[in-house]
Each structure stands twice: as structure tokens, then as C-alpha cells.
Short mmCIF file of C-alpha atoms in Angstrom, two decimals:
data_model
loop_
_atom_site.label_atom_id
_atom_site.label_comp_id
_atom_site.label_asym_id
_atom_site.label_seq_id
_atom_site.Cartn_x
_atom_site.Cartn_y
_atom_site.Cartn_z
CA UNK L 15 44.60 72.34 -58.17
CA UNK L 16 42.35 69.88 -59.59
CA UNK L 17 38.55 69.78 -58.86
CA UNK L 18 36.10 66.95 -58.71
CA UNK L 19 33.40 69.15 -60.04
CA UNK L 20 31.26 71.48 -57.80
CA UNK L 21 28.28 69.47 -58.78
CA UNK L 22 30.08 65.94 -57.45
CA UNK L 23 32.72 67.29 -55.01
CA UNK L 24 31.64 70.87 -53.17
CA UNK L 25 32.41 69.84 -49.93
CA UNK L 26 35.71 67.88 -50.24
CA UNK L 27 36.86 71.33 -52.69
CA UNK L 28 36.29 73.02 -49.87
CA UNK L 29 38.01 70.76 -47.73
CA UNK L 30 40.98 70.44 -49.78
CA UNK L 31 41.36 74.09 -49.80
CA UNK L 32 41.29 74.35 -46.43
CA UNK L 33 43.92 72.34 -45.95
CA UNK L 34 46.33 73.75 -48.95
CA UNK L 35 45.69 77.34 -46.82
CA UNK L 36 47.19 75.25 -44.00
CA UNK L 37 50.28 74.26 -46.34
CA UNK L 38 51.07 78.02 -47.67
CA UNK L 39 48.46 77.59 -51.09
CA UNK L 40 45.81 80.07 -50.97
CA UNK L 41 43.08 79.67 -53.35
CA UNK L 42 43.71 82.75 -55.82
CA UNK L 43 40.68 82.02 -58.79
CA UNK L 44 38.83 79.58 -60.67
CA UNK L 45 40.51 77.61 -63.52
CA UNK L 46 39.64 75.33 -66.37
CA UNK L 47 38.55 72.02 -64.46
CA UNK L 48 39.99 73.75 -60.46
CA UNK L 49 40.98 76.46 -59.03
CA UNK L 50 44.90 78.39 -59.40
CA UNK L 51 46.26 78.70 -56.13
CA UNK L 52 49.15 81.28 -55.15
CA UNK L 53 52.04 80.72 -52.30
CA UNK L 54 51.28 82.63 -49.38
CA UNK L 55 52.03 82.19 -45.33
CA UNK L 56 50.04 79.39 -44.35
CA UNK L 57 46.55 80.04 -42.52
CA UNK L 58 43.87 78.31 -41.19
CA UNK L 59 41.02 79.13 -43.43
CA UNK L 60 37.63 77.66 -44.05
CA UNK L 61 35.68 77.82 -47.52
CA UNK L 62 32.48 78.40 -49.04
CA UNK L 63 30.50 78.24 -52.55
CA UNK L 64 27.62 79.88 -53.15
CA UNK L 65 25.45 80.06 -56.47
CA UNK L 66 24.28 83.13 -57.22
CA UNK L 67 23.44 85.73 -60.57
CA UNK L 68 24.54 88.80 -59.48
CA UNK L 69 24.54 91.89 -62.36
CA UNK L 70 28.57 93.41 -61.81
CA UNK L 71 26.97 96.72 -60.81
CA UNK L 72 25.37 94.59 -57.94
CA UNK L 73 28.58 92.76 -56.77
CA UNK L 74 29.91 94.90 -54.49
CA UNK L 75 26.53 94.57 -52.36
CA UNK L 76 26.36 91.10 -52.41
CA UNK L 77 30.22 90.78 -51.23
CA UNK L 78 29.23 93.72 -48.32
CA UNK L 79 26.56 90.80 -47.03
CA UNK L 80 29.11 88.01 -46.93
CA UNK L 81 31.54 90.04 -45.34
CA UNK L 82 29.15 91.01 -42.87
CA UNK L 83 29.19 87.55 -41.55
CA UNK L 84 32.69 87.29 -41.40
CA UNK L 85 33.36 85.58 -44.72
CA UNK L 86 35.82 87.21 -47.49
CA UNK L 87 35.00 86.96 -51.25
CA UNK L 88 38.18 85.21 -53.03
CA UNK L 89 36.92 84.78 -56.64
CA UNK L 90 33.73 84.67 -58.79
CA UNK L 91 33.12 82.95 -61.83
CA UNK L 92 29.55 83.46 -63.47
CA UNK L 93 27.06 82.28 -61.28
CA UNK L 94 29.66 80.81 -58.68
CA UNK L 95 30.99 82.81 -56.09
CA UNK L 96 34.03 81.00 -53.06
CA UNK L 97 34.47 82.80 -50.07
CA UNK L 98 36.79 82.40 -47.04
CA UNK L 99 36.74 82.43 -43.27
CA UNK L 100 38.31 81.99 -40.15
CA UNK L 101 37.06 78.50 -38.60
CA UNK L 102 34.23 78.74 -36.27
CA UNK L 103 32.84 81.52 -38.60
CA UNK L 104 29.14 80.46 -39.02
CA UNK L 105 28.49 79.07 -41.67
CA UNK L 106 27.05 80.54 -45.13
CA UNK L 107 23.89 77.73 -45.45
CA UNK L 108 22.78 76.92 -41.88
CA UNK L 109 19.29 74.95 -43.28
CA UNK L 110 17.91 72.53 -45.33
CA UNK L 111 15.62 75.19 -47.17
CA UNK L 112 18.76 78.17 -48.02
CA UNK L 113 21.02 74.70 -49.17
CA UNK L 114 17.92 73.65 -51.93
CA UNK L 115 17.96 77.15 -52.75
CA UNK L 116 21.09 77.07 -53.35
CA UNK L 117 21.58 74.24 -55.19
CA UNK L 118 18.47 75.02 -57.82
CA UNK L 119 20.05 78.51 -58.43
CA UNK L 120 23.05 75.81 -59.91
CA UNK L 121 20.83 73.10 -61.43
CA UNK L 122 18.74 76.03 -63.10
CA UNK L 123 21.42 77.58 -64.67
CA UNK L 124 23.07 73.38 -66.06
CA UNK L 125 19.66 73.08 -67.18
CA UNK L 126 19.48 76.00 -69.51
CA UNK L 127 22.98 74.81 -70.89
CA UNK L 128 21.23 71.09 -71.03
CA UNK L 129 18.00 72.16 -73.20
CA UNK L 130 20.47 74.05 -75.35
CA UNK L 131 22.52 71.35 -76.00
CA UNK L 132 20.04 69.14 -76.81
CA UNK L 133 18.30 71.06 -78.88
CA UNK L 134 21.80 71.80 -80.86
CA UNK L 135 22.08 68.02 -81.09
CA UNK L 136 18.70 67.32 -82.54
CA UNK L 137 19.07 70.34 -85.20
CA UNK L 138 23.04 69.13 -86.18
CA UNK L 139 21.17 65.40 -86.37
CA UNK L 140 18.57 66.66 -88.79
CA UNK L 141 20.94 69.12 -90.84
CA UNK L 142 23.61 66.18 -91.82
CA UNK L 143 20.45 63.73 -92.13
CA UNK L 144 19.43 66.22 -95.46
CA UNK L 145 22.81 67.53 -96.00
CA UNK L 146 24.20 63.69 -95.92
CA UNK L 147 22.12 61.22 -96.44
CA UNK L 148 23.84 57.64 -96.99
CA UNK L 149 27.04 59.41 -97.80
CA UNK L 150 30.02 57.44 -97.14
CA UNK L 151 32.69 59.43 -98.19
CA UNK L 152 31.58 61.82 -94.76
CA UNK L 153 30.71 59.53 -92.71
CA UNK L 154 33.75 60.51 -90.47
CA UNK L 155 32.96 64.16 -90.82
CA UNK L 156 29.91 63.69 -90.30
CA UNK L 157 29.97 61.07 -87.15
CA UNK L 158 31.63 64.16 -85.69
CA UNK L 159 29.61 67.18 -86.67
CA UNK L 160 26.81 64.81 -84.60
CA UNK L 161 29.00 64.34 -82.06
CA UNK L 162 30.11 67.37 -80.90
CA UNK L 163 27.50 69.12 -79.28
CA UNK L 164 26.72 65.37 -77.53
CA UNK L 165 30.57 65.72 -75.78
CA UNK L 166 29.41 68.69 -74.23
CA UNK L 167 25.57 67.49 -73.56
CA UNK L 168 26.26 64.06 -71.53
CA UNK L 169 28.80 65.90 -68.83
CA UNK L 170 25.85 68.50 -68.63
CA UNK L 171 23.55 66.27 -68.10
CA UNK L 172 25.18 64.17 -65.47
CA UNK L 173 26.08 67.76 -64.02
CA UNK L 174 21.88 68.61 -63.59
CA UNK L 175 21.87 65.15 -62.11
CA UNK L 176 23.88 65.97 -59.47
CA UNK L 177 22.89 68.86 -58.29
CA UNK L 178 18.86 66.94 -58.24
CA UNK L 179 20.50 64.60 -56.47
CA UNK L 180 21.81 66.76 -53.92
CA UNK L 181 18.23 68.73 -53.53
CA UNK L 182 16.61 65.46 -52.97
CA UNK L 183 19.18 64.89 -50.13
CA UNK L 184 18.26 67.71 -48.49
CA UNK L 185 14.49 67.78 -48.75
CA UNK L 186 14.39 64.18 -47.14
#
């Protein structure tokens, strides 16, 4: 299944999981751009993200305090954790203050990837301005060698935007 990008689309993911539970599709693990679901009996199921660093030796803990309010760990990826629950099960984030939290755990972690890729950009810049300069037979090769890190950078960047966006939401 597809996803809209946690940073853009958390709660309609969720949503849309919800209802592919309903249909049989339980959500199984994260994929490149969604989530790989596997057939199952339906069930009504609810689901939740949170953003956290936990060391492996640690995970096992962190699970024990999600399952202690009824919700089930289904799959972990980094710094992004989904569980499940039954409906009615309280939610994970029940104020403004623990959502912010959560969302700068995210937005720090985009930002670090951000400053990297910028900084990659403005050394690759510099390296083909001395290693090329006025060179047309590269300019393809080098148009590229420029680009590349920038692919990566602007998604990144819009990604950090989000999530700010979202804190801002929250804190007013």
C-alpha cells in the first residue's frame, strides 16, 4: 500500500489501515514509499505512529509500555515505530504538549538528513566548480553530479516543513 508520507499524511495512513484491517489486509511492515500488507481475517483495528530512537537492546521495554496501554507493536523502521489497537483503546498522544514532542523527535531527525544534504550540495558545487570550470564537454555529467544530492535535499526539506508545520498546529 501506498503512503502519502508520514510527514503529509499520518492520520489518513492510519486511517487507511484501519480500514484495509476491516477488508482482510493487515499492515505487516514498512516499505519503500508504504507499508506491505499481508491477507489475514478481517478485524477492526485502530493505528498509531510514534517517533522515537530507541537503542535495539532497549526495544523490548519500550514495546512492554505500549502494550501496557493496550496497543500492539506491528513494525519499526528507524526512528518510526506503528502500533495497533482495538477501537476505543485510548489513544497513544492524548495532548497538545506529548503530540509537539512527538513531532520534533521526527523533524529533528529530517533536519540532520537536511544540513547533511546541503552541506553535500555546497561541497559537490565547489568540487566540479575547480574540477570543471567552463567545461562543455561535462556539462551533462556534471549538471548531474550537482544534482544529485539536490533530488534528495528538496523532498527533505519539504519533509522538515511539514512536520514545523504540524508543531505550529498544535502549539496554537
Amino acid at each position: 500500500m501506498s503512503s502519502g508520507g508520514l510527514a503529509f499524511s499520518e492520520e489518513k495512513d492510519m486511517k487507511k489501515l484501519s480500514k484495509m484491517a476491516e477488508k482482510g489486509w493487515i499492515l505487516h511492515s514498512f516499505a519503500p514509499m508504504g507499508y506491505t500488507l499481508r491477507k489475514s481475517n478481517p478485524r477492526h483495528l485502530i493505528y498509531s505512529l510514534d517517533y522515537q530512537y530507541v537503542p535495539k537492546e532497549e526495544l523490548e521495554d519500550y514495546y512492554d509500555v505500549f502494550r501496557a496501554g493496550g496497543w500492539q507493536p506491528v513494525c519499526s523502521e528507524g526512528n518510526m515505530h506503528i502500533f495497533s489497537a482495538a477501537p476505543g483503546t485510548r489513544p497513544i498522544y492524548t495532548d497538545r504538549s506529548t503530540v509537539v514532542e512527538k513531532y520534533k523527535q521526527a523533524k529533528g531527525l529530517i533536519g540532520k538528513a537536511v544540513v547533511f544534504l546541503f552541506a553535500v550540495t555546497i561541497i559537490l558545487y565547489a568540487a566540479t566548480a575547480v574540477f570543471f570550470p567552463d567545461s562543455t564537454a561535462d556539462h551533462e555529467v556534471v549538471f548531474w553530479i550537482r544534482m544529485l544530492p539536490v533530488i534528495f535535499l528538496f523532498p527533505a526539506l519539504l519533509t522538515w516543513l511539514a512536520y514545523q508545520v504540524r508543531i505550529g498546529r498544535q502549539k496554537g
